[in-house]
Amino acid sequence: MALIVQKFGGTSVADPDKIKAVARRVLKQQQEGHRMVVVLSAMAGETNRFVDLAGQMQDIPDPREMDVLLASGEQVTVSLLAMAIKAMGSDAVSLLGDQVKINTDDRHTRARILSIDQEAINHHLDAGKVVVVAGFQGVSEKGEITTLGRGGSDTTAVALAAALGADQCDIFTDVEGVYTTDPNICASARKIDRISYDEMLELASLGAKVLDIRSVTIAKWHRVPVQVRSTFTNNEGTWVVEEDKSMESNPVSGVTYNRNEARITVSKVPDTPGTASKLFTPVSREGIVVDMIIQNTRDGNLTDLTFTVPRTDYKRAMEVLKQVATETGAEGVSGSENICKVSIVGVGMRNHTGIATTMFDVLAREGINIEMISTSEIKISCVIDEKYTELAVRALHDAFNLAE
Ligand code: ADP
Ligand code: ASP
Ligand code: MG
């Protein structure tokens, strides 16, 4: 008898028929003798709808109230699945974040899981029930509802699998697994059979939203083997596992893009010790995460600082920076929300040379200007104009022979 955690994303529970299909799939596994814990997202589109509604009430919605609103989407799906399972003659119980208890810190809309109580879940599993847990939500020490950030249901699932010592963690979604690039924008994308935690971490952090990055961090840390697979077929998906030698044979494993960032330039900053700290400290105090940073020296002891921030934080970052820029004597702050970061990722990059040059050549051949570049041991990223996203992704995918 195995303990299996299965997570179903928004498209898997998008309507009553799909929820019934999930119930059948879960019950089939339970009837094979397994203890089943199911984690659900809200119905497809619901969380976006809530974000939109909140925006109609307040320019920057109150984070506590936002979490009360956002968590409601998962409350709907878990209760419906429990009902569907009962209607099929079996037993199930739905549990919200504070009923499990999924304890988090109190950073509303971006909370981190601190611990998970196993007692309630084990009690219901012992009673033979399917336990249906609301993804994406938790409870703070003060008893407030928190959410884990967009895509957070993956994190709930993997964290539960780790806490419960599950034998398997399946992430059911609308594609057959992790692909060499987003199959929805590149028809020749190929499903990867096995991918290392580190490559998956890079892919997730660089825009492959098929798995939430924090879920991969937890999986790697606790060595939870995760399978990403389709909710609409019975095919084997992609296993996210420890790295092995065979994974190094190709220099590039995948191409990603991220349209959720914005670029900001603080120009003519006095080039003196402490200025970068003066500029970035107020930004980080606002909880805004700065990503790529480039400094260009100009004549006359001046420098330009260009960096990226999440697009949702762009307006707030601009407000903060305009204020500190004046204080530091910088000339001005400008930026663009219409950028895209395209990246290539692969553990094989460690042993192959010329990969960056190939990437730059490919973009040049397509007439695409590179605005920023950053590299790490297993990835190269370039910021380009957003309108060239698809073109860049397809050209890179072809150039590195990733197609079927
Ligand atoms: P869910 O609602 O099930 O969590 P998501 O929409 O969050 O699903 O993630 C699945 C989507 O991720 C796919 O529909 C696909 O468009 C996108 N995606 C981006 N990059 C990749 C990739 N490399 N492999 C697979 N899917 C990807
Ligand atoms: N419903 C949340 C979202 O859309 C969490 C998730 O689906 O993972 O971001
Ligand atoms: Mg998702």
CSV table of C-alpha atoms and ligand atoms in Angstrom, one decimal:
chain,number,residue,atom,x,y,z
A,1,MET,CA,0.0,0.0,0.0
A,2,ALA,CA,1.5,3.3,-1.1
A,3,LEU,CA,0.7,6.9,0.0
A,4,ILE,CA,0.1,8.9,-3.1
A,5,VAL,CA,-0.3,12.7,-3.4
A,6,GLN,CA,-1.9,13.9,-6.6
A,7,LYS,CA,-2.4,17.5,-7.6
A,8,PHE,CA,-4.8,18.6,-10.2
A,9,GLY,CA,-4.4,22.1,-11.8
A,10,GLY,CA,-7.1,24.5,-12.8
A,11,THR,CA,-7.8,23.0,-16.2
A,12,SER,CA,-8.3,19.6,-14.6
A,13,VAL,CA,-11.1,20.9,-12.5
A,14,ALA,CA,-12.5,23.5,-14.8
A,15,ASP,CA,-16.1,22.2,-14.8
A,16,PRO,CA,-18.3,19.6,-13.1
A,17,ASP,CA,-17.5,16.8,-15.7
A,18,LYS,CA,-13.8,17.3,-15.3
A,19,ILE,CA,-14.2,17.2,-11.5
A,20,LYS,CA,-16.1,13.9,-11.8
A,21,ALA,CA,-13.3,12.6,-14.0
A,22,VAL,CA,-10.8,13.5,-11.3
A,23,ALA,CA,-12.9,11.6,-8.8
A,24,ARG,CA,-12.9,8.5,-11.0
A,25,ARG,CA,-9.2,8.6,-11.5
A,26,VAL,CA,-8.5,9.1,-7.8
A,27,LEU,CA,-10.9,6.3,-6.7
A,28,LYS,CA,-9.3,3.9,-9.2
A,29,GLN,CA,-6.0,4.3,-7.5
A,30,GLN,CA,-7.6,4.0,-4.0
A,31,GLN,CA,-9.3,0.8,-5.1
A,32,GLU,CA,-5.8,-0.5,-6.0
A,33,GLY,CA,-5.1,-0.2,-2.3
A,34,HIS,CA,-3.4,3.2,-2.0
A,35,ARG,CA,-3.9,6.0,0.5
A,36,MET,CA,-4.9,9.0,-1.5
A,37,VAL,CA,-4.2,12.7,-0.7
A,38,VAL,CA,-5.5,15.0,-3.5
A,39,VAL,CA,-4.5,18.7,-3.8
A,40,LEU,CA,-6.6,21.0,-6.0
A,41,SER,CA,-6.3,24.4,-7.7
A,42,ALA,CA,-9.2,26.7,-8.3
A,43,MET,CA,-11.2,26.2,-11.6
A,44,ALA,CA,-9.2,27.6,-14.5
A,45,GLY,CA,-9.5,31.3,-14.8
A,46,GLU,CA,-11.0,31.8,-11.3
A,47,THR,CA,-7.9,33.2,-9.6
A,48,ASN,CA,-7.4,35.7,-12.5
A,49,ARG,CA,-11.0,36.7,-12.2
A,50,PHE,CA,-10.5,37.4,-8.5
A,51,VAL,CA,-7.4,39.5,-9.2
A,52,ASP,CA,-9.4,41.5,-11.7
A,53,LEU,CA,-12.3,42.0,-9.3
A,54,ALA,CA,-9.9,43.2,-6.5
A,55,GLY,CA,-8.3,45.6,-8.9
A,56,GLN,CA,-11.7,47.2,-9.5
A,57,MET,CA,-12.0,47.9,-5.7
A,58,GLN,CA,-8.5,49.2,-4.8
A,59,ASP,CA,-5.5,50.2,-7.0
A,60,ILE,CA,-3.2,48.1,-4.8
A,61,PRO,CA,-5.6,45.6,-3.1
A,62,ASP,CA,-5.1,45.1,0.7
A,63,PRO,CA,-3.0,42.0,1.0
A,64,ARG,CA,-5.0,40.4,3.9
A,65,GLU,CA,-8.3,40.9,2.1
A,66,MET,CA,-6.7,39.7,-1.2
A,67,ASP,CA,-5.8,36.4,0.5
A,68,VAL,CA,-9.4,36.0,1.9
A,69,LEU,CA,-10.6,36.4,-1.7
A,70,LEU,CA,-8.0,34.3,-3.5
A,71,ALA,CA,-8.3,31.3,-1.2
A,72,SER,CA,-12.0,31.0,-2.0
A,73,GLY,CA,-11.3,29.5,-5.4
A,74,GLU,CA,-9.8,26.4,-4.0
A,75,GLN,CA,-12.6,26.1,-1.4
A,76,VAL,CA,-15.0,25.6,-4.2
A,77,THR,CA,-13.2,22.8,-6.0
A,78,VAL,CA,-12.2,20.8,-2.9
A,79,SER,CA,-15.8,20.7,-1.6
A,80,LEU,CA,-17.1,19.7,-5.1
A,81,LEU,CA,-14.6,16.9,-5.5
A,82,ALA,CA,-15.4,15.5,-2.0
A,83,MET,CA,-19.1,15.5,-3.0
A,84,ALA,CA,-18.4,13.8,-6.4
A,85,ILE,CA,-16.5,11.1,-4.6
A,86,LYS,CA,-19.3,10.6,-2.1
A,87,ALA,CA,-21.8,10.4,-4.9
A,88,MET,CA,-19.7,7.5,-6.4
A,89,GLY,CA,-20.2,5.6,-3.1
A,90,SER,CA,-16.8,6.3,-1.5
A,91,ASP,CA,-15.8,8.6,1.3
A,92,ALA,CA,-13.8,11.8,1.2
A,93,VAL,CA,-13.2,14.9,3.2
A,94,SER,CA,-12.1,18.3,2.0
A,95,LEU,CA,-9.7,20.3,4.2
A,96,LEU,CA,-8.7,24.0,3.9
A,97,GLY,CA,-5.3,25.3,4.8
A,98,ASP,CA,-6.2,26.1,8.4
A,99,GLN,CA,-8.0,22.7,8.8
A,100,VAL,CA,-4.9,20.7,7.8
A,101,LYS,CA,-2.9,23.0,9.3
A,102,ILE,CA,-0.6,24.3,6.7
A,103,ASN,CA,1.4,26.8,8.8
A,104,THR,CA,2.9,29.7,6.9
A,105,ASP,CA,4.6,33.0,7.7
A,106,ASP,CA,2.4,36.1,7.5
A,107,ARG,CA,3.6,37.5,4.2
A,108,HIS,CA,0.1,37.8,2.5
A,109,THR,CA,-0.1,36.8,-1.1
A,110,ARG,CA,3.4,35.3,-1.1
A,111,ALA,CA,3.5,33.3,2.1
A,112,ARG,CA,6.0,30.5,2.7
A,113,ILE,CA,5.1,27.2,4.3
A,114,LEU,CA,6.8,26.7,7.7
A,115,SER,CA,5.3,23.4,8.7
A,116,ILE,CA,2.5,21.0,8.0
A,117,ASP,CA,0.5,19.1,10.7
A,118,GLN,CA,0.0,15.5,9.7
A,119,GLU,CA,-2.5,14.5,12.3
A,120,ALA,CA,-5.8,15.5,10.6
A,121,ILE,CA,-4.8,14.0,7.3
A,122,ASN,CA,-3.6,10.8,8.8
A,123,HIS,CA,-6.7,10.5,10.9
A,124,HIS,CA,-9.0,10.8,7.8
A,125,LEU,CA,-6.7,8.4,5.8
A,126,ASP,CA,-6.9,5.8,8.6
A,127,ALA,CA,-10.7,6.1,8.3
A,128,GLY,CA,-10.4,5.1,4.6
A,129,LYS,CA,-11.2,8.5,3.2
A,130,VAL,CA,-9.7,10.3,0.2
A,131,VAL,CA,-8.3,13.5,1.7
A,132,VAL,CA,-8.9,16.5,-0.6
A,133,VAL,CA,-6.7,19.5,0.4
A,134,ALA,CA,-7.1,23.1,-0.9
A,135,GLY,CA,-3.9,24.1,-2.7
A,136,PHE,CA,-2.2,27.5,-2.6
A,137,GLN,CA,-3.4,28.4,0.9
A,138,GLY,CA,-2.3,28.2,4.5
A,139,VAL,CA,-2.7,29.8,7.9
A,140,SER,CA,-0.4,32.3,9.7
A,141,GLU,CA,0.5,32.1,13.3
A,142,LYS,CA,-2.2,34.8,14.0
A,143,GLY,CA,-4.8,32.5,12.4
A,144,GLU,CA,-5.1,34.6,9.2
A,145,ILE,CA,-5.7,33.0,5.8
A,146,THR,CA,-2.6,33.2,3.6
A,147,THR,CA,-1.8,32.3,0.0
A,148,LEU,CA,1.5,31.1,-1.4
A,149,GLY,CA,1.8,33.1,-4.6
A,150,ARG,CA,0.5,32.2,-8.1
A,151,GLY,CA,1.0,28.6,-9.1
A,152,GLY,CA,1.3,27.8,-5.3
A,153,SER,CA,-0.8,24.6,-5.5
A,154,ASP,CA,2.2,22.7,-6.9
A,155,THR,CA,4.0,23.8,-3.7
A,156,THR,CA,1.2,22.6,-1.5
A,157,ALA,CA,1.3,19.2,-3.2
A,158,VAL,CA,5.1,18.7,-3.0
A,159,ALA,CA,5.3,20.0,0.6
A,160,LEU,CA,2.5,17.6,1.6
A,161,ALA,CA,4.3,14.7,-0.1
A,162,ALA,CA,7.5,15.6,1.8
A,163,ALA,CA,5.8,16.0,5.1
A,164,LEU,CA,3.8,12.8,4.8
A,165,GLY,CA,6.7,10.8,3.4
A,166,ALA,CA,4.6,10.0,0.3
A,167,ASP,CA,5.8,7.3,-2.1
A,168,GLN,CA,4.8,9.4,-5.1
A,169,CYS,CA,3.7,12.9,-6.1
A,170,ASP,CA,1.9,13.4,-9.4
A,171,ILE,CA,1.2,16.8,-10.8
A,172,PHE,CA,-1.7,16.5,-13.3
A,173,THR,CA,-1.9,19.4,-15.8
A,174,ASP,CA,-3.1,20.2,-19.3
A,175,VAL,CA,0.1,19.0,-21.1
A,176,GLU,CA,1.8,15.6,-21.2
A,177,GLY,CA,4.8,16.7,-19.0
A,178,VAL,CA,7.7,19.1,-19.1
A,179,TYR,CA,8.6,19.9,-22.7
A,180,THR,CA,11.8,21.3,-24.3
A,181,THR,CA,9.8,24.6,-24.5
A,182,ASP,CA,6.3,25.7,-24.0
A,183,PRO,CA,4.2,23.4,-26.3
A,184,ASN,CA,1.6,26.1,-26.5
A,185,ILE,CA,3.9,28.4,-28.5
A,186,CYS,CA,6.2,26.0,-30.2
A,187,ALA,CA,4.6,23.1,-32.1
A,188,SER,CA,7.8,21.1,-32.3
A,189,ALA,CA,8.4,21.1,-28.5
A,190,ARG,CA,9.2,17.6,-27.3
A,191,LYS,CA,8.3,15.9,-24.0
A,192,ILE,CA,11.3,15.3,-21.7
A,193,ASP,CA,11.2,11.8,-20.0
A,194,ARG,CA,13.5,12.7,-17.1
A,195,ILE,CA,14.8,16.0,-16.0
A,196,SER,CA,17.1,16.9,-13.0
A,197,TYR,CA,15.9,19.0,-10.1
A,198,ASP,CA,18.5,21.7,-10.9
A,199,GLU,CA,17.4,22.0,-14.6
A,200,MET,CA,13.8,22.1,-13.5
A,201,LEU,CA,14.6,24.8,-10.9
A,202,GLU,CA,16.2,26.9,-13.7
A,203,LEU,CA,13.3,26.3,-16.1
A,204,ALA,CA,10.7,27.1,-13.5
A,205,SER,CA,12.5,30.3,-12.3
A,206,LEU,CA,12.9,31.4,-15.9
A,207,GLY,CA,9.3,31.1,-16.9
A,208,ALA,CA,8.3,27.5,-17.5
A,209,LYS,CA,5.2,27.8,-15.4
A,210,VAL,CA,4.4,24.0,-15.7
A,211,LEU,CA,5.9,23.7,-12.1
A,212,ASP,CA,6.0,26.3,-9.5
A,213,ILE,CA,9.7,26.9,-8.5
A,214,ARG,CA,9.1,26.5,-4.8
A,215,SER,CA,7.7,23.1,-5.4
A,216,VAL,CA,10.9,22.1,-7.1
A,217,THR,CA,13.0,23.5,-4.3
A,218,ILE,CA,11.1,21.4,-1.8
A,219,ALA,CA,11.2,18.3,-4.0
A,220,LYS,CA,15.0,18.6,-4.4
A,221,TRP,CA,15.6,19.2,-0.7
A,222,HIS,CA,13.4,16.3,0.4
A,223,ARG,CA,14.2,14.1,-2.6
A,224,VAL,CA,10.6,13.7,-3.6
A,225,PRO,CA,10.3,12.2,-7.1
A,226,VAL,CA,7.7,14.3,-8.9
A,227,GLN,CA,5.9,13.2,-12.0
A,228,VAL,CA,4.3,15.9,-14.2
A,229,ARG,CA,1.6,14.3,-16.4
A,230,SER,CA,-1.6,14.9,-18.3
A,231,THR,CA,-4.9,14.9,-16.7
A,232,PHE,CA,-6.5,14.0,-20.0
A,233,THR,CA,-4.5,10.8,-20.9
A,234,ASN,CA,-3.0,7.8,-19.1
A,235,ASN,CA,0.5,8.4,-20.6
A,236,GLU,CA,3.6,8.5,-18.4
A,237,GLY,CA,4.7,12.1,-17.9
A,238,THR,CA,8.1,13.7,-17.0
A,239,TRP,CA,10.0,12.5,-14.0
A,240,VAL,CA,11.8,15.3,-12.0
A,241,VAL,CA,14.6,13.4,-10.3
A,242,GLU,CA,18.2,13.6,-9.2
A,243,GLU,CA,20.7,14.3,-11.9
A,244,ASP,CA,22.5,11.4,-13.7
A,245,LYS,CA,25.3,11.2,-16.3
A,246,SER,CA,23.0,10.7,-19.2
A,247,MET,CA,21.5,14.2,-18.7
A,248,GLU,CA,24.7,15.9,-19.6
A,249,SER,CA,25.0,14.7,-23.2
A,250,ASN,CA,23.0,17.6,-24.6
A,251,PRO,CA,24.2,21.1,-24.0
A,252,VAL,CA,20.7,22.5,-23.8
A,253,SER,CA,17.7,20.8,-22.4
A,254,GLY,CA,15.1,23.5,-22.7
A,255,VAL,CA,14.2,27.0,-23.8
A,256,THR,CA,12.0,29.3,-21.7
A,257,TYR,CA,10.6,32.8,-21.8
A,258,ASN,CA,9.3,35.1,-19.1
A,259,ARG,CA,7.0,38.0,-20.0
A,260,ASN,CA,6.3,38.9,-16.4
A,261,GLU,CA,9.3,41.2,-15.8
A,262,ALA,CA,9.9,44.8,-16.5
A,263,ARG,CA,13.1,46.8,-17.0
A,264,ILE,CA,14.1,49.8,-15.1
A,265,THR,CA,17.1,52.1,-15.7
A,266,VAL,CA,18.4,54.6,-13.2
A,267,SER,CA,20.6,56.9,-15.3
A,268,LYS,CA,23.6,59.0,-14.4
A,269,VAL,CA,24.0,57.7,-10.9
A,270,PRO,CA,27.1,59.1,-9.1
A,271,ASP,CA,29.7,56.3,-9.2
A,272,THR,CA,30.6,56.3,-5.5
A,273,PRO,CA,30.6,53.5,-2.8
A,274,GLY,CA,27.2,52.9,-1.2
A,275,THR,CA,25.1,54.3,-4.0
A,276,ALA,CA,23.8,50.9,-5.2
A,277,SER,CA,22.9,50.0,-1.6
A,278,LYS,CA,21.0,53.4,-1.2
A,279,LEU,CA,19.0,52.6,-4.4
A,280,PHE,CA,18.2,49.0,-3.8
A,281,THR,CA,17.6,49.0,0.0
A,282,PRO,CA,14.2,50.8,-0.2
A,283,VAL,CA,13.2,48.6,-3.1
A,284,SER,CA,13.8,45.4,-1.2
A,285,ARG,CA,12.2,46.9,1.9
A,286,GLU,CA,9.0,47.0,-0.2
A,287,GLY,CA,9.4,43.2,-0.8
A,288,ILE,CA,10.3,43.8,-4.4
A,289,VAL,CA,12.7,41.2,-5.8
A,290,VAL,CA,15.3,42.7,-8.2
A,291,ASP,CA,16.6,40.2,-10.8
A,292,MET,CA,19.2,40.9,-13.5
A,293,ILE,CA,21.4,43.9,-12.7
A,294,ILE,CA,23.7,45.6,-15.2
A,295,GLN,CA,25.9,48.6,-14.4
A,296,ASN,CA,27.4,50.7,-17.3
A,297,THR,CA,30.1,53.2,-16.5
A,298,ARG,CA,29.8,56.6,-18.2
A,299,ASP,CA,32.3,59.4,-18.4
A,300,GLY,CA,32.6,61.8,-15.4
A,301,ASN,CA,32.2,59.3,-12.6
A,302,LEU,CA,28.7,58.5,-13.5
A,303,THR,CA,27.0,55.2,-14.1
A,304,ASP,CA,23.7,53.7,-15.4
A,305,LEU,CA,22.1,50.9,-13.4
A,306,THR,CA,19.7,48.7,-15.3
A,307,PHE,CA,17.7,45.9,-13.7
A,308,THR,CA,14.5,43.9,-13.9
A,309,VAL,CA,11.7,43.5,-11.4
A,310,PRO,CA,8.4,41.5,-11.6
A,311,ARG,CA,6.0,43.3,-13.9
A,312,THR,CA,3.4,43.4,-11.1
A,313,ASP,CA,5.8,45.4,-8.9
A,314,TYR,CA,6.9,47.8,-11.7
A,315,LYS,CA,4.7,50.8,-10.7
A,316,ARG,CA,5.6,50.5,-7.1
A,317,ALA,CA,9.3,50.1,-7.9
A,318,MET,CA,9.2,53.2,-10.2
A,319,GLU,CA,7.6,55.2,-7.4
A,320,VAL,CA,10.2,54.2,-4.8
A,321,LEU,CA,13.1,54.7,-7.2
A,322,LYS,CA,12.0,58.1,-8.4
A,323,GLN,CA,12.2,59.3,-4.8
A,324,VAL,CA,15.6,57.7,-4.0
A,325,ALA,CA,17.1,58.6,-7.3
A,326,THR,CA,16.7,62.3,-6.5
A,327,GLU,CA,18.2,61.7,-3.1
A,328,THR,CA,21.3,60.0,-4.6
A,329,GLY,CA,21.7,62.7,-7.2
A,330,ALA,CA,20.9,60.4,-10.2
A,331,GLU,CA,19.5,62.1,-13.3
A,332,GLY,CA,16.4,60.1,-13.8
A,333,VAL,CA,14.5,56.8,-13.9
A,334,SER,CA,13.0,55.2,-17.0
A,335,GLY,CA,11.8,51.7,-17.9
A,336,SER,CA,9.8,49.4,-20.1
A,337,GLU,CA,7.1,46.9,-19.3
A,338,ASN,CA,7.3,45.4,-22.8
A,339,ILE,CA,10.3,43.1,-22.4
A,340,CYS,CA,10.8,39.3,-22.4
A,341,LYS,CA,13.6,37.3,-20.9
A,342,VAL,CA,14.4,34.3,-23.1
A,343,SER,CA,16.7,31.6,-21.7
A,344,ILE,CA,18.3,28.4,-22.6
A,345,VAL,CA,19.0,25.8,-19.8
A,346,GLY,CA,21.0,22.6,-19.6
A,347,VAL,CA,23.3,20.8,-17.2
A,348,GLY,CA,25.3,19.8,-20.3
A,349,MET,CA,26.3,23.5,-20.7
A,350,ARG,CA,29.0,22.8,-18.1
A,351,ASN,CA,31.0,20.7,-20.5
A,352,HIS,CA,30.2,22.4,-23.9
A,353,THR,CA,31.7,25.6,-25.2
A,354,GLY,CA,30.3,28.1,-27.6
A,355,ILE,CA,26.7,27.9,-26.4
A,356,ALA,CA,26.4,31.6,-25.6
A,357,THR,CA,27.8,32.6,-29.0
A,358,THR,CA,25.3,30.3,-30.7
A,359,MET,CA,22.5,31.9,-28.8
A,360,PHE,CA,23.6,35.4,-29.7
A,361,ASP,CA,24.1,34.4,-33.4
A,362,VAL,CA,20.6,33.0,-33.6
A,363,LEU,CA,19.0,36.1,-32.1
A,364,ALA,CA,21.1,38.3,-34.4
A,365,ARG,CA,20.1,36.3,-37.5
A,366,GLU,CA,16.5,37.0,-36.6
A,367,GLY,CA,17.2,40.7,-36.2
A,368,ILE,CA,16.4,40.7,-32.5
A,369,ASN,CA,18.3,43.1,-30.3
A,370,ILE,CA,19.7,41.9,-27.0
A,371,GLU,CA,19.0,44.4,-24.2
A,372,MET,CA,20.6,42.5,-21.3
A,373,ILE,CA,22.4,39.3,-20.7
A,374,SER,CA,22.9,37.1,-17.7
A,375,THR,CA,24.5,33.7,-17.2
A,376,SER,CA,24.9,31.0,-14.6
A,377,GLU,CA,26.6,27.6,-14.7
A,378,ILE,CA,23.6,26.0,-16.4
A,379,LYS,CA,21.7,28.8,-18.1
A,380,ILE,CA,22.0,31.9,-20.4
A,381,SER,CA,19.3,34.6,-20.4
A,382,CYS,CA,18.8,37.5,-22.8
A,383,VAL,CA,16.3,40.3,-22.4
A,384,ILE,CA,14.6,41.3,-25.7
A,385,ASP,CA,11.6,43.3,-26.9
A,386,GLU,CA,8.5,41.3,-25.9
A,387,LYS,CA,7.1,41.4,-29.5
A,388,TYR,CA,9.8,39.0,-30.6
A,389,THR,CA,9.1,36.3,-27.9
A,390,GLU,CA,7.7,33.5,-30.1
A,391,LEU,CA,10.2,34.1,-32.9
A,392,ALA,CA,13.2,33.9,-30.4
A,393,VAL,CA,11.9,30.8,-28.7
A,394,ARG,CA,11.2,28.9,-31.9
A,395,ALA,CA,14.6,29.9,-33.4
A,396,LEU,CA,16.5,28.9,-30.3
A,397,HIS,CA,14.6,25.6,-30.0
A,398,ASP,CA,15.5,24.8,-33.6
A,399,ALA,CA,19.1,25.9,-33.4
A,400,PHE,CA,19.8,23.7,-30.4
A,401,ASN,CA,18.1,20.6,-32.1
A,402,LEU,CA,15.5,20.2,-29.4
A,403,ALA,CA,12.6,19.4,-31.8
A,404,GLU,CA,11.1,15.9,-32.2
B,1,ADP,P1,-2.0,24.0,-14.0
B,1,ADP,O1,-3.2,24.9,-14.0
B,1,ADP,O2,-2.3,22.6,-14.2
B,1,ADP,O3,-1.1,24.3,-12.8
B,1,ADP,P2,-0.2,25.7,-15.6
B,1,ADP,O4,-1.0,26.5,-16.6
B,1,ADP,O5,0.2,26.3,-14.3
B,1,ADP,O6,-1.2,24.4,-15.3
B,1,ADP,O7,1.0,25.0,-16.3
B,1,ADP,C1,0.9,24.3,-17.5
B,1,ADP,C2,1.3,25.1,-18.7
B,1,ADP,O8,2.6,25.5,-18.6
B,1,ADP,C3,1.1,24.5,-20.0
B,1,ADP,O9,-0.2,24.6,-20.5
B,1,ADP,C4,2.1,25.3,-20.9
B,1,ADP,O10,1.5,26.3,-21.6
B,1,ADP,C5,3.0,25.9,-19.8
B,1,ADP,N1,4.5,25.7,-20.1
B,1,ADP,C6,5.4,26.6,-20.2
B,1,ADP,N2,6.6,26.0,-20.4
B,1,ADP,C7,6.4,24.7,-20.4
B,1,ADP,C8,7.3,23.6,-20.6
B,1,ADP,N3,8.6,23.7,-20.8
B,1,ADP,N4,6.7,22.3,-20.6
B,1,ADP,C9,5.4,22.2,-20.4
B,1,ADP,N5,4.5,23.2,-20.2
B,1,ADP,C10,5.0,24.5,-20.2
B,2,ASP,N1,-5.2,29.0,-8.2
B,2,ASP,C1,-3.9,29.5,-8.0
B,2,ASP,C2,-3.4,30.2,-9.2
B,2,ASP,O1,-4.0,30.3,-10.2
B,2,ASP,C3,-2.9,28.5,-7.5
B,2,ASP,C4,-2.6,27.4,-8.5
B,2,ASP,O2,-3.4,27.1,-9.4
B,2,ASP,O3,-1.6,26.7,-8.4
B,2,ASP,O4,-2.3,30.8,-9.2
B,3,MG,MG,0.3,25.8,-12.3
